Structure formats: C-alpha cells, structure tokens
C-alpha cells in the first residue's frame, strides 16, 4: 500500500517560521546566549510513551530555518508506530541552536504525533468492531489544518473535507429550505463533479437522500442500531452511497459503530482534543529535558 | 481586581485571517452558495457543557473579516464561568455568512475556551490544597501562543515565560557547564533586569540556587514531600525566591502540591492537551449544529 | 436559481493589497501629487464593449484600502450582462484618490470581467449545441485562482477542481502504473469521499473506468464522434458517471461537443487566455481614460 | 547587446510560494499520493508551438520550493526563440513531486512565455514598418507585474512606467486644471529628476508640451497620419522629446504606426490579453500531458 | 503650491502592523493589564523642541489597529513647522489602549519628524546660499523607505530615486566598462523613457556626459569651486541637464554648494542619521512621559 | 565571557527580504541591467571611520536571497572594534549582483554598526566614571527592533525590556492610581515571575518602591547627586534592587551618572538617533562607492 500523503511543504515552512518567530522575537533565546556559541553537542528525540509519529518534516524544517549547520538523522518516519523509549532522531550541532529549537520542534512533533496516536487508537478500536474507516473533521486547530490532516493520515485515518471549498455538505438549514431532493439537485447543477454529502438525522431522511442520489450520507447522532438500519436500507440501492456515522462517537463506542457496517466514522476529537504525545529531547551526557520544563 | 489582559489585537487579526483563508480558499463555501444570499437569520453561540469562556474577540473578528454586515451581541466575556446551555452571543446577518464563519469561529472559541476551562479546573483544585497559582508553559500550539496564553489568564491562571526572549531559565546543560552560582552570575551580567529562574532537580541544587540569589526556582519532578522540604528551606532566606513546582503534575495531584506552600505550579497540559469546550451554533428556528458535523 | 458564489473575501483583500503595493511603492502616485488633495470629483466605470461583469468586490476593496472617504455606488453586480456604454459604478471622492486607484481597480475588473465574458460566450455556444456545462481548469493565473474561478461562475460556467487538494484525477501515469481498476480502488481506499475522475484517451479506457465505478470521466482529445460513442456507452450503465470533454476545444468547436450529450466541457483558455474586457473610468466633466493610457 | 534584465528574485520567490500554496492547501496533491513516493522519473518541458520563452526562473523556483531533490537542466533561457517541439528543460526526481509541481510551473511558464511571444510578434511587426520600439503599460495582471514586465523585456519589448511611483504622466485631468505649461512646471518643481510625460490628444497639445519642455509625449488615439505630423513638428525642436503612440494599436496596425517615425508604441494587450503559450510536460515513457487536462 | 505627496497607505498600514506586533507579542502590554480596562483618559502628543512634523498617518493608524474606540484629533498635519510645546494631537479612549500604543506611535512620529526637521534645516541652509533643492538618497532605514521619503517631502525636500527600479544612475563601474557616451546610449536603448543620470568625478566627465545628452549629472565629491565650474559649463548647453551635488555635504557646507547654482544637493544623512524629534505623550492630569522612560 | 547573543534568524531573514523588495520592485535594478550578466568581480566592504561592527548576518543574507552564487568571506564579526580602512568582508560574484545588493547590505550594516558604535562609545564613557552598564530602550526603529537590540549587545550594551510583553514597568499613571505599594502587589499577583520595575521621580518614591520590594528602580530625570542619594539609600536594604538612571543622559554626562554607583544607565538615543557608521563597498580595480552616491 502506498504511504500516506505528507503535508504540503508550503504548510510546513509557514508553520515553522511562525512558530520560531513566536518563540524567539524580539531578543532571541536569552538563556542560550550564556552558552559558548561553538559548543557542539548531540541530542536525541525520544518518545516517552507508546505512540505513532507525525510531524518529522516540521522538526527538520525547524533546524533548517534556525541554523543550517545542525544535522539531523531520522530513525523513523511519519506513520511509524513507536514504543516508549524509542529514539526518533538524532541532531548534532551547536548546543545553543539545539536548545533554541527544542520547544518549537517538540511542540509541533508532540502535537502532531498526539493526533496520529489518537487516530491510530480509534482505527484499531474501529477495526475490532468491523471495517469502518476513521475520519477527521474540519474541527482543527486554526492555522494548522494542513499539518493536522496529514497527522490523521499518518495515524491510519482518512480525511473528511479539507475545507469548505472541498465538497458539498447539506445540513439542516439547506434541507429545511429546499427539501433533500431539491437541495441535491441544486448542488449537482451548481457543482457537477463535487461530492454531495447529506446530513441525515432520521431514517426517513436517509431514504430521501438515497432517492436523491447523494454520494455520501452523514448519519448524525444515531445509535448503532439506527445506523445498522440505514446500512441495510442502503445495501439494496443500485449504487450504495458512502455512509458516515458521526456525532459524539468516542474510543469507547467506535467499535459498536464500526460493527454496523458503516463505511466511516468521523471523530472531531482527533484534531481538537487529542493530548500531545510525550516526546523529549535528551542531550548527550544523559541529560534530559521534557515534561517538567517550560 | 483588574480583568485579565486580553490577547494582543494583532494576534487575533492574524489568527483569524489565516483560519478563514485555510477554510475557504480557493473556491469559498461551496455549500452556502446554494442558499439565497439575502436570507437573513439569527444564530446563537451556546455552550453545551459547563466551562469558562475565552476567545470572544476571535469570533467577533471572524465575522468582521468575513462580512461586516453581520452584527454580534455578546452576553459573556472572556473569563466568565458559564453553565451548559448558556447563550454566549447572538449573531444576525445573511445566513450564508453565518454558516461560512461558523467553523472558524467555533474552532477558535472552542479551543481557547477549552484551555480556559481546564485552567479554571486546575486553579480550583490547587486552591483546594493551598494558595499556589497555576501556570502555563511554552508548550503551546505553534502559531497560537498569544491567544492560548490569554486563555490561560481568562481561566484564572498565570503565564510562565512568554517565550525564549522573556526571561532566563537555567537548566541542566547550563548548570553542568558552569555550576549554579556561576551560571546565575553570568545571567545577571548579561541580562541585568531579567528574571533568573533555575531548574533544580535536588534539594542540594535548591540550596545552591538560593545562595546564588536566583529570582525563581523550578522544582522539577519532585514529590510533594520534597517540595515541602524546599519550601521550608527557602522560607528562612532573606528574600524568598519564587518557587515553582513542575513536572507531570495533573488535576489529580495538584492539590497535594499546592498544599506544600509552593508559589506556583506549571502544567504543560493546559495548552497542549486540553480538549475543546463543546460549543455549538444554533440557527434560529431551533435548528442546531455542533458535535456531529464536520 | 441562486446567484453564483462570490470569491472568498480573504482572496479579495489579499489580491487588492498586493496590487496596490505593487503600483504605489515606494513613492506613491507621483503624478496625482500635483493635484489639490481636496478636489472632490465623481467618476464612472463604463464598459466600452458588450460583456459580463465580474470583480466588483475588488473595485470596492481597492478604494476601501486606499482612501475610505471614497464612496462607491454600483449599478451592476457580478454576473450581469452589460452592453457597451453601460455605467457599472460611480465613485465620488478626492480626485487624487480616484486616479491613484484607477489602474488597480481597472486591472482587476477588466481581467475578471474578461474571463466572465469569455465564459458566457462559451456557455452560449455550448447551449446552441446541447446541454453541456462549461468548465474552467486549474490553468489559472498564479495568485488569482480564487478570483478567476469566481469570474467563471459569474459568467455562467462551472468550476473544475479548485486545486490539487480538491479531488482525484487519475491520468496516464497512474493508469500506466496500476491499470484503471486498481487505480480507482486505491483512490477510493485512500480518499473515500473524494470524487474519482479518470482521464480516458480511448473508448476502451472509458469502458474500464465505467466498470471501475469512477465518478467522472475526462474524455481527452477525442473527436465529437468518439465522445458521442462514449456517451452512448455510458448511458446504459447503472449509475451514469459525469462525462467531461476536454482538450483543445474552442469557441468554434464547443457546440459540436455539446451536441454529443456530454455533461461538461472544460476550456483552459477561459482563465489563461481570455483578453481583458475593455472598461474605462470616466471622470466627470466628460474626460475619459481607458485604452490609450499606461 | 546586453541580455534583458531578469525579474527581481524577490518577485519570483513570492509568486511561486503563493502559487504553490494556492494549488496544494489544505491536503496536498491527493492524486499524487497514490504513486510510490520513491519512483524516480524524468520529464521534459516541451513547447507545442513556436514562441519566445520567459519565466524559466519560476519553474526552477517551483521545484526548489516543492522538493529540493528534483534536479532541473535548462536547454533555453528567457528570451530564446523556440520552435514547436523544442525541449525547454528536463527535470528528474520523484514522480509525485514532478506531477505536483507541473501545473504551477506550466501556469507561470506558459503565461509569461505567452507575453514574451506576443511582444516578439509586435516587435517584428513594428520593425517591418520602421524603428519604433514596443512598450508595455501598467495594464498588468495584479500581483504579477514584476514578472510580466520582465517577460516583455524577454520578448524584445521595453518597459513603460514600472508603476505610479516611477515617473510623471500628465493626463487630461491635470491639463484641464493647470494647462500643459503650468502642469509641467509643477511636476519639475516637485519631482526634479523624474521623467515628465504628457498625454496629448491633439496636435495643438503636442505643440504646447514641446514648448513646455516635456521629456516624452504620449500621442493618444491618433491616426498614423496625425502621429506623422507630430513627429515632423518635434523633429525641429532643440531637444526632441520621446514620442509614444498609444491607444488601440494592434498587431495589424503597429507597422503603420512604426512607419511614422514615432519612438515607441505602447500596447496594453501584451500583458492583459496575451494568450498563454502552449507548453506541456512530457513524462518519460512518452506519456504526455498538456492542453487536455485540468 | 500643492501639498507634499503623503506616503502610500499600504506602507503605513504595513509598518504599523509590524511595529505593533513587535512591541506586543506574545503576551501584550503586561503593565497596562494592571489598569482598569474601562478607565477613559485623554492624552496629548506634544513636541518638546522646535521642528517639522511628519508621520501623522502612522499615529492614527496605530490606534485604529490597536483599539478602534480611541478617537484622535489632529491640530497639525505633515509638513507643519511647530514650536516646542505645541500640541500635535489629542487622543481619547481607554487609558490602557492609550499607553499600549504610545511607544509605537511615538517611535514612528519621532523618527519621521526627525527626518522632516533635518530636511527643513538643510532646505533653509541651502536657501541661504542659493536656490538648490535638497534631495534624499536611497540610504534609508530598511523597511521604512516609503515613509522616510514622504518625511523628506514633508520637510520641503525632494526625492532622489525611489529605488533601483526608478531610473538609471551610471556610476564608475559602468563608465569604466563602456565610457560615458556608450553607457548613456545603452541606457537609452534599453530604457527609453527613464531618466539617465551620470555620476561625474571630474570636469572632463561632466563634459562627456553633457555631450552624451544625459538628463542629470551627479557631481560627486567636488568642491564648491569645481561645482561652480560645472554649472558654468552646463549653462551654455542646448538643454541644461539637472545638476546634483553629492558627497559628504552637511548642514555646514550646504549653503556654499547651493550658492554655486547647482540644482539640487543630496544628503544621505537626512534619512540614515537624523536624530529623532523629541515628542512626548502627556496624559491628562498633567502627568507626562517622554525622554526618560523605556 | 560569552559572545553577545546574535539577532534571531527569523528577524534577519524578514528584514532582508523586505529591504530587497523595497529597493528592487517592480522592475529590478535597471542600471545593473546594462552590465554583462556574467562579469565576475570581487568587492570589499571597508569601514571609512573607526567603529564597532554589527549586522554581518544581514549582509550575508542579502546576497543569499539575491544571488546564491555570490560568495562572501568575513574578516570580522559582530562586536569587533575596527579602525578606519579595515576590510570587513570580501564578496565575489557577478558584478550586477554585487551592485544590486550593495545599498541593501550597506543600509543594514551601516545602520546597525552605527548603533553598535554609539553604544560602545557610551560604554567607554560610562566605564570612565564607574561600573554602570549601558542600556537601550524601546525607542527603536519600527520593524527593526530585534536587529537594533542585537546591535546594542554587539556594542557592549545591555538590553532593557524587549517589548511591552517582557516585564512590568510601573510609571506615573499606575502609581497615581494605586500608589507604589499596591501597584507592585498587583503586578506580583498578576505576573508572579516578571521583573517589577518602578519609575521613581523622587527620593521618597525610591523609599516606597524599596519597601514594596520592587526588582528594579528607574530613577527618572534625576541629577547625579540625587542618584547618588538613592544609591546610598538602597545600599542598606536587604536585597538591593537594580538601579537604572534614565532621562536625557548623553555621552557628555554619562560618566557622572556612572560614578554615582548606579547599576545601569539607559539611553534612548542609541537606537533612535545614532548616525550610520560610514562603510563603503570598494569594487576591485580600486573603484569605490560610498558617501557620495544615492
């Protein structure tokens, strides 16, 4: 199988330059100024707990922007499953540079690996119940969507709409105004090749959307039983639309939804509520930094 | 008491414009294009669970940038404690504009309110044990530090260093190289008015840092008992430095640390691991969106 | 029918601020400096030839950024068909400001109206032959895609992919590597709700893509006869995919393609080769500027 | 003779980074994600029709920003006249990178080469009639002026004002207010070393501008005969100002204007109405892309 | 006479937003956070010494970006000569906002007024000797050229080249390579309407440049006597080119150069070495800030 | 002793790219276009007067952004004391590139070295009187603060607050509202680890601030005698706060203030009124540019 699509390089470059400016200006790293500028050291990014890695390109870019004399050697790549204690990468260069970039690198790597790790956990749980894929949503951290959606892919998840420009998602307001059949027809007329996705709160709406020829149905806030009912109904249609279950589904309940035969399950919490993955930077000589420091 | 310092307006304006571009380009909101452009509606931001609000300025700015004809009326302000079901604000304007800005507004409001809410929970827990303040760290989401640190303030917390330019924090590498006394002296010589903060892993280091005249001591990864020992030692000094406990302290253990008499307790998780606060946008006519949609 | 989706406001604001800086810095409009700063005048945007208008928001934004005391009153809106001599808008304010913004406003308005006008011509020609819609492509002017795709919509066209992130378009390289059936399956697995579009050079490939369940087929460089053959083949399938004809189709040949029954016809020239629509700014007192000046 | 001035590197870097972000965000190239990341290929930029090349630096910059492992080898340079079928450059690197950058590279190269080609055609036509140079105008595509003016130079044309800051161009409003003599005097007083250019609609105005000592005269919307009359009048003056013919001059009429003895002829259409030059990217193995695809 | 051209608004907006971000991020004005957010006050910008004002638009923009509820009322405008103690403007709004914007506003206003004041002093000194105008150079502060060149205009000076794109200035390297006659001819051929300015170190070079038909001559590092000799030589030519004296001319020597009859005298120090004009912000209640505070 | 902290690389990159765009767009260096593009030359940055160097990284970055084929070899580094005539660096590359970057490089290098030189002069003068350090202020040139504060460090000075986010500085308004004791207490409560600095106009206020436990006292506009009195008073306190003298102190009076025993003396003029250090670029063949050219 092909590897997950990495984030666009433009997004990596922009996020890192904003993060460095944010952490350094106006004076720079006043503490690192106390160290000899030419003291070369090696440090290792080590994961403290089990997880899935994402965001490697951000770490590389951080040091490239900060100090091109720092070299970096990766032992893993985005999407790798790692056990607590695994060394992810080693960096060598002037100690002040290593320390100045540490927090920017760790913030990006930890945040994105946290998302990949949470995604992988949901994927595993879903697989325990059935074959449903795990989807993200547009509930991302403003300014980091491209990186977060790539982290979801690294964790084995799939991406829902990239943004509002991506595809049609008809919700209650559109349906209230036009009814499902007319709303789908209008969408097709205006945006002929866009996916038309319809949010359905009831089985009756699923019926309507099916008849209207929607490409995908979002089954919103339904119980697993209701979802199963929809799956059955759809199975008999000429061209089975994609079925997405959504709405308050968690790691605890995802297997039940997966077992319904639904195609995918979207979880907003992957991108807006995943805790960071604990990763530290151990400076050679065994000194280590990490959870306890600012 | 004065109200917490709001985020710099420059940070609000930039974060919102990046978030809107990210959600809209290149085509715009293809789904809202199906609605009549002149259909005016009112919608209400309603919090689904108890929490503390932060990020109001981001919501106002979202609609100002998107469509200046949208008006907004706030019932709360950053730092307000709100119960599930509380209306935070009402917006009135063209329905397509209300919907197009919904996710950007909610992503910012939910993320920042999530941080404020988690902060408030830690503040309450700390207060149950003693008088320690709750601090954030530099473990923030890249690109959003100014907004996240303001959310911590809204939640009743206090800010640790704004960034690497803010003050001196001597850690193991600096100490290994120079010893604490010399490292503090070098910091004072180079940056005479900057706070000098020393990370101490042992009681012996606390003694040294005290003698060196550090302004603040970071007690790293110590048990409450060890912290208590440090508090006692410091109490007898001519000018008691600020004592910060740090390292893996959680909502469960923060009261115990607060009870030691330490001045402040820093928690990286406030900014890098807080789940979003569940807030939805209810369109008039009772239709509501929220947890279940992309 | 609903009005075409306007361009994202973020794109309008950015394009205008870049255009103004490009035309003004470093010294400003050295010629307008000779005029009395307080001489108020009125000027009218007048179209010199028949056409379709697009880009009104860019003109409004130009004067808003340049001098908020300039007022503007529109007689038309994006998508309006206008005859030579029609007044599009009147602006009133300090004469130096009116002149300083003239070229930026006209460059945007003329370029986008040129695209809308060319689109409308293709739409009319296609309609003369059949019911095919007219599509743009990603062959847009770098930095202006969002505005140009909105201009296509204003002209009655439809948008192909917004960008590479939008949907899947399998071309010869992917097909050579995997074959159509496998390529479609891989696309579905990786991007379950994305439109899967397959470029077909032969009728045999159309057959394959149909069997593979593609959502849309791009019939590349086929004669109208071949396209008609494909339309017939597809008509018998359970769910007729969208059929796009593409490749060197012009205003002269588009009716023939439309007559085949194909769903849409994409024309790269709409966005990368349309001449500007001739629009001038007539200063009151009958003085006029336009085609002859820098 | 020296080679034409290339565009400022800052303009190349900015245009490319905006174009890449526009084509890639938020998800990246979803189609290229299906290809093996390590499949190396070679592709050739080949021009499909005769023309003049411009924009090579943009192609190089596109791949430098996208993937530094892609190497590029140029067979031509800006300003080269090329026959249909000529290979312009060969690129070698990971196939997904080659394809992801294809449209950005082609859009810039095709647009700028289109301008250079149209310019060269006008230059040749003008030369057939006389010695007049061909000028561009400020009628450029917003955001791309620096690149487009460089493309005009590559095509053998000359640049009119770079922007409003560049030199003085007195038009009807200034003349109506002050008269030509006074307007020129005011311009000289305020901007002593700036070129003072006067737009003249009549032979009488040419006389006045000549007496006022203008550096250049824009003969606006005059017939070749009238222009010839102005040339004769000016020939007898102590210091012959530069004479520019302008206003609706096209490829068909430019020779007649050139034959008048005028110094230069400005053509807005070079930059705002030139069709793209058809250039494709042929992937090795003979597979080719180009006119027919999105 | 018309008023001096103000700086491009795009330059004002950009400079202010960079300055505010630089002074405020990441935490904001931590000191102003101690004040009641709703305490309204009035403050006055008062000049402490005699001078000339420039940069008013930057002050207005500072408060517009920071807090739109602050109102500002100006008593002066760019170019006004003011005596020590003059009130320039009064601002009313929340005291924290007034104080937060104080330094940004004063830094811009003081810097630009310093340039205007120094320019005015040079203009007055030059006028004491003759009629030479005072010119700036490209020796400006990086990032502020547009504002600084506008400040020179406010002080009664004139602008030399806006930048390298503006006009031709042939210096020793070009002359060494081609000789003056050929260099001027090449410049005319390539850039027909651009001012051609030739740097002359000797009277012989002045002769050559005169014969070559240069538009302007830069008399570099010549004594007033030598300049006078050049003025005399040029006076007899058919069309007297503009004569600029340049090179180490100061307030002490400018009258002597002006007395030579030269047209203009350029002084790099206007923009790169002028001290700030001392302006303070006096908060109502008589409290004042200014020279003594950070 | 460790070397002074260099400016953040993000600030160098941004300042240079803005400066280059400002000097080059839209057309580029029209004069250098006359030179053969492949004429390679060597040039030397030579200081014309005694001084201290700062801004080397900006010169390197200028040529890196403009033309990566230019190589640069430094003989000095930031902070070096240099005598008139010293070669600072040699650059080799295409002559047009050397000349195009000259002014940007010199403007940055001259401005920053001017600040370093003025700082070093103040440091020497202060040392003649006592042991006081020399401080900058926030009176910096908008957009260049990070570079200017680094130049002060290069000159042997120390940095006052980086910006408003850095530490607390209580001035008259805060004191008038709360009194010193309460104001300090509020600052400590809100910002526990921030330096609390109190501006004192009288000896009585010094007493109050001392009792309130302020970290630093700004002695504003006091005579040396008054400062001496404050030093004596503070000497007897348990923990001597830092004492800063400020307000109109110049090179002439700084020794007297230093002799009082005060810790540091802040001088706004270092960053807002220092003349540029005269540095030129000598092209090989002995040709030189510098003070006399635009």
mmCIF file of N, CA and C in Angstrom, chain B residues 56-113:
data_model
loop_
_atom_site.group_PDB
_atom_site.id
_atom_site.type_symbol
_atom_site.label_atom_id
_atom_site.label_comp_id
_atom_site.label_asym_id
_atom_site.label_seq_id
_atom_site.Cartn_x
_atom_site.Cartn_y
_atom_site.Cartn_z
ATOM 1 N N UNK B 56 -13.560 35.311 22.774
ATOM 2 C CA UNK B 56 -14.684 36.078 22.214
ATOM 3 C C UNK B 56 -14.217 37.006 21.090
ATOM 4 N N UNK B 57 -13.063 37.643 21.286
ATOM 5 C CA UNK B 57 -12.591 38.589 20.268
ATOM 6 C C UNK B 57 -12.351 37.888 18.929
ATOM 7 N N UNK B 58 -12.010 36.620 18.976
ATOM 8 C CA UNK B 58 -11.773 35.881 17.726
ATOM 9 C C UNK B 58 -13.068 35.677 16.951
ATOM 10 N N UNK B 59 -14.141 35.466 17.642
ATOM 11 C CA UNK B 59 -15.436 35.285 16.981
ATOM 12 C C UNK B 59 -15.868 36.599 16.343
ATOM 13 N N UNK B 60 -15.764 37.668 17.092
ATOM 14 C CA UNK B 60 -16.121 38.985 16.550
ATOM 15 C C UNK B 60 -15.291 39.288 15.309
ATOM 16 N N UNK B 61 -13.994 39.006 15.401
ATOM 17 C CA UNK B 61 -13.092 39.292 14.286
ATOM 18 C C UNK B 61 -13.398 38.406 13.074
ATOM 19 N N UNK B 62 -13.790 37.176 13.312
ATOM 20 C CA UNK B 62 -14.125 36.271 12.203
ATOM 21 C C UNK B 62 -15.225 36.872 11.337
ATOM 22 N N UNK B 63 -16.277 37.328 11.983
ATOM 23 C CA UNK B 63 -17.382 37.870 11.187
ATOM 24 C C UNK B 63 -17.056 39.248 10.626
ATOM 25 N N UNK B 64 -16.229 40.016 11.342
ATOM 26 C CA UNK B 64 -15.832 41.324 10.799
ATOM 27 C C UNK B 64 -15.040 41.147 9.509
ATOM 28 N N UNK B 65 -14.179 40.141 9.481
ATOM 29 C CA UNK B 65 -13.381 39.917 8.278
ATOM 30 C C UNK B 65 -14.198 39.295 7.152
ATOM 31 N N UNK B 66 -15.176 38.501 7.524
ATOM 32 C CA UNK B 66 -15.927 37.732 6.531
ATOM 33 C C UNK B 66 -17.047 38.557 5.915
ATOM 34 N N UNK B 67 -17.749 39.271 6.739
ATOM 35 C CA UNK B 67 -18.925 40.006 6.263
ATOM 36 C C UNK B 67 -19.298 41.063 7.289
ATOM 37 N N UNK B 68 -18.913 42.308 7.029
ATOM 38 C CA UNK B 68 -19.144 43.371 8.014
ATOM 39 C C UNK B 68 -20.622 43.651 8.273
ATOM 40 N N UNK B 69 -21.522 43.068 7.474
ATOM 41 C CA UNK B 69 -22.941 43.317 7.746
ATOM 42 C C UNK B 69 -23.471 42.402 8.850
ATOM 43 N N UNK B 70 -22.689 41.428 9.269
ATOM 44 C CA UNK B 70 -23.114 40.572 10.378
ATOM 45 C C UNK B 70 -22.922 41.344 11.685
ATOM 46 N N UNK B 71 -23.967 41.394 12.500
ATOM 47 C CA UNK B 71 -23.820 42.042 13.813
ATOM 48 C C UNK B 71 -23.753 40.973 14.893
ATOM 49 N N UNK B 72 -23.071 41.304 15.956
ATOM 50 C CA UNK B 72 -22.885 40.316 17.022
ATOM 51 C C UNK B 72 -23.126 40.975 18.366
ATOM 52 N N UNK B 73 -23.795 40.256 19.231
ATOM 53 C CA UNK B 73 -24.114 40.795 20.547
ATOM 54 C C UNK B 73 -23.713 39.767 21.598
ATOM 55 N N UNK B 74 -22.782 40.143 22.446
ATOM 56 C CA UNK B 74 -22.228 39.214 23.419
ATOM 57 C C UNK B 74 -22.967 39.259 24.751
ATOM 58 N N UNK B 75 -23.217 38.102 25.322
ATOM 59 C CA UNK B 75 -23.791 38.023 26.663
ATOM 60 C C UNK B 75 -22.714 37.724 27.694
ATOM 61 N N UNK B 76 -21.549 37.350 27.243
ATOM 62 C CA UNK B 76 -20.471 36.994 28.174
ATOM 63 C C UNK B 76 -19.178 37.636 27.684
ATOM 64 N N UNK B 77 -18.165 37.488 28.474
ATOM 65 C CA UNK B 77 -16.858 37.985 28.087
ATOM 66 C C UNK B 77 -15.801 36.977 28.542
ATOM 67 N N UNK B 78 -14.599 37.088 27.994
ATOM 68 C CA UNK B 78 -13.532 36.152 28.351
ATOM 69 C C UNK B 78 -13.380 36.056 29.874
ATOM 70 N N UNK B 79 -13.327 34.844 30.366
ATOM 71 C CA UNK B 79 -13.142 34.627 31.788
ATOM 72 C C UNK B 79 -14.438 34.295 32.508
ATOM 73 N N UNK B 80 -15.575 34.492 31.852
ATOM 74 C CA UNK B 80 -16.855 34.185 32.505
ATOM 75 C C UNK B 80 -17.040 32.672 32.652
ATOM 76 N N UNK B 81 -17.552 32.305 33.816
ATOM 77 C CA UNK B 81 -17.903 30.906 34.073
ATOM 78 C C UNK B 81 -19.326 30.699 33.566
ATOM 79 N N UNK B 82 -19.507 29.709 32.739
ATOM 80 C CA UNK B 82 -20.836 29.522 32.150
ATOM 81 C C UNK B 82 -21.330 28.095 32.355
ATOM 82 N N UNK B 83 -22.641 27.974 32.499
ATOM 83 C CA UNK B 83 -23.252 26.648 32.670
ATOM 84 C C UNK B 83 -23.719 26.128 31.321
ATOM 85 N N UNK B 84 -23.792 24.811 31.211
ATOM 86 C CA UNK B 84 -24.287 24.183 29.986
ATOM 87 C C UNK B 84 -25.599 24.836 29.593
ATOM 88 N N UNK B 85 -25.718 25.178 28.334
ATOM 89 C CA UNK B 85 -26.952 25.773 27.832
ATOM 90 C C UNK B 85 -26.926 27.295 27.774
ATOM 91 N N UNK B 86 -25.905 27.889 28.328
ATOM 92 C CA UNK B 86 -25.829 29.355 28.317
ATOM 93 C C UNK B 86 -25.610 29.872 26.901
ATOM 94 N N UNK B 87 -26.349 30.910 26.565
ATOM 95 C CA UNK B 87 -26.089 31.590 25.297
ATOM 96 C C UNK B 87 -24.925 32.541 25.497
ATOM 97 N N UNK B 88 -23.921 32.422 24.625
ATOM 98 C CA UNK B 88 -22.746 33.267 24.745
ATOM 99 C C UNK B 88 -22.894 34.531 23.908
ATOM 100 N N UNK B 89 -23.438 34.368 22.720
ATOM 101 C CA UNK B 89 -23.581 35.516 21.837
ATOM 102 C C UNK B 89 -24.648 35.214 20.806
ATOM 103 N N UNK B 90 -25.220 36.266 20.257
ATOM 104 C CA UNK B 90 -26.168 36.125 19.147
ATOM 105 C C UNK B 90 -25.611 36.888 17.959
ATOM 106 N N UNK B 91 -25.689 36.273 16.807
ATOM 107 C CA UNK B 91 -25.248 36.953 15.586
ATOM 108 C C UNK B 91 -26.414 37.019 14.605
ATOM 109 N N UNK B 92 -26.485 38.124 13.908
ATOM 110 C CA UNK B 92 -27.545 38.312 12.918
ATOM 111 C C UNK B 92 -26.926 38.799 11.623
ATOM 112 N N UNK B 93 -27.371 38.190 10.530
ATOM 113 C CA UNK B 93 -26.840 38.599 9.228
ATOM 114 C C UNK B 93 -27.241 37.588 8.176
ATOM 115 N N UNK B 94 -26.719 37.726 6.972
ATOM 116 C CA UNK B 94 -27.048 36.779 5.908
ATOM 117 C C UNK B 94 -26.706 35.351 6.339
ATOM 118 N N UNK B 95 -27.647 34.445 6.165
ATOM 119 C CA UNK B 95 -27.428 33.065 6.599
ATOM 120 C C UNK B 95 -26.170 32.453 5.983
ATOM 121 N N UNK B 96 -25.898 32.674 4.680
ATOM 122 C CA UNK B 96 -24.661 32.083 4.146
ATOM 123 C C UNK B 96 -23.421 32.562 4.905
ATOM 124 N N UNK B 97 -23.387 33.824 5.290
ATOM 125 C CA UNK B 97 -22.232 34.319 6.044
ATOM 126 C C UNK B 97 -22.161 33.684 7.426
ATOM 127 N N UNK B 98 -23.306 33.565 8.079
ATOM 128 C CA UNK B 98 -23.302 32.948 9.414
ATOM 129 C C UNK B 98 -22.717 31.546 9.340
ATOM 130 N N UNK B 99 -23.137 30.791 8.336
ATOM 131 C CA UNK B 99 -22.680 29.407 8.224
ATOM 132 C C UNK B 99 -21.218 29.323 7.780
ATOM 133 N N UNK B 100 -20.826 30.209 6.885
ATOM 134 C CA UNK B 100 -19.460 30.151 6.378
ATOM 135 C C UNK B 100 -18.448 30.429 7.497
ATOM 136 N N UNK B 101 -18.814 31.299 8.414
ATOM 137 C CA UNK B 101 -17.885 31.623 9.502
ATOM 138 C C UNK B 101 -17.999 30.696 10.698
ATOM 139 N N UNK B 102 -19.011 29.848 10.689
ATOM 140 C CA UNK B 102 -19.305 29.039 11.876
ATOM 141 C C UNK B 102 -18.107 28.231 12.383
ATOM 142 N N UNK B 103 -17.489 27.487 11.499
ATOM 143 C CA UNK B 103 -16.450 26.562 11.949
ATOM 144 C C UNK B 103 -15.201 27.310 12.411
ATOM 145 N N UNK B 104 -14.818 28.355 11.686
ATOM 146 C CA UNK B 104 -13.669 29.152 12.114
ATOM 147 C C UNK B 104 -13.924 29.734 13.496
ATOM 148 N N UNK B 105 -15.109 30.306 13.669
ATOM 149 C CA UNK B 105 -15.449 30.901 14.963
ATOM 150 C C UNK B 105 -15.463 29.839 16.063
ATOM 151 N N UNK B 106 -16.100 28.715 15.785
ATOM 152 C CA UNK B 106 -16.193 27.669 16.810
ATOM 153 C C UNK B 106 -14.837 27.045 17.101
ATOM 154 N N UNK B 107 -14.034 26.843 16.074
ATOM 155 C CA UNK B 107 -12.719 26.235 16.326
ATOM 156 C C UNK B 107 -11.897 27.106 17.276
ATOM 157 N N UNK B 108 -11.924 28.409 17.043
ATOM 158 C CA UNK B 108 -11.149 29.291 17.910
ATOM 159 C C UNK B 108 -11.774 29.392 19.300
ATOM 160 N N UNK B 109 -13.077 29.596 19.322
ATOM 161 C CA UNK B 109 -13.767 29.763 20.603
ATOM 162 C C UNK B 109 -13.688 28.476 21.432
ATOM 163 N N UNK B 110 -13.900 27.342 20.785
ATOM 164 C CA UNK B 110 -13.881 26.068 21.496
ATOM 165 C C UNK B 110 -12.496 25.720 22.008
ATOM 166 N N UNK B 111 -11.499 25.949 21.180
ATOM 167 C CA UNK B 111 -10.127 25.632 21.584
ATOM 168 C C UNK B 111 -9.707 26.496 22.761
ATOM 169 N N UNK B 112 -9.952 27.795 22.655
ATOM 170 C CA UNK B 112 -9.495 28.708 23.705
ATOM 171 C C UNK B 112 -10.323 28.560 24.976
ATOM 172 N N UNK B 113 -11.613 28.310 24.812
ATOM 173 C CA UNK B 113 -12.444 28.079 25.998
ATOM 174 C C UNK B 113 -12.068 26.749 26.652
#
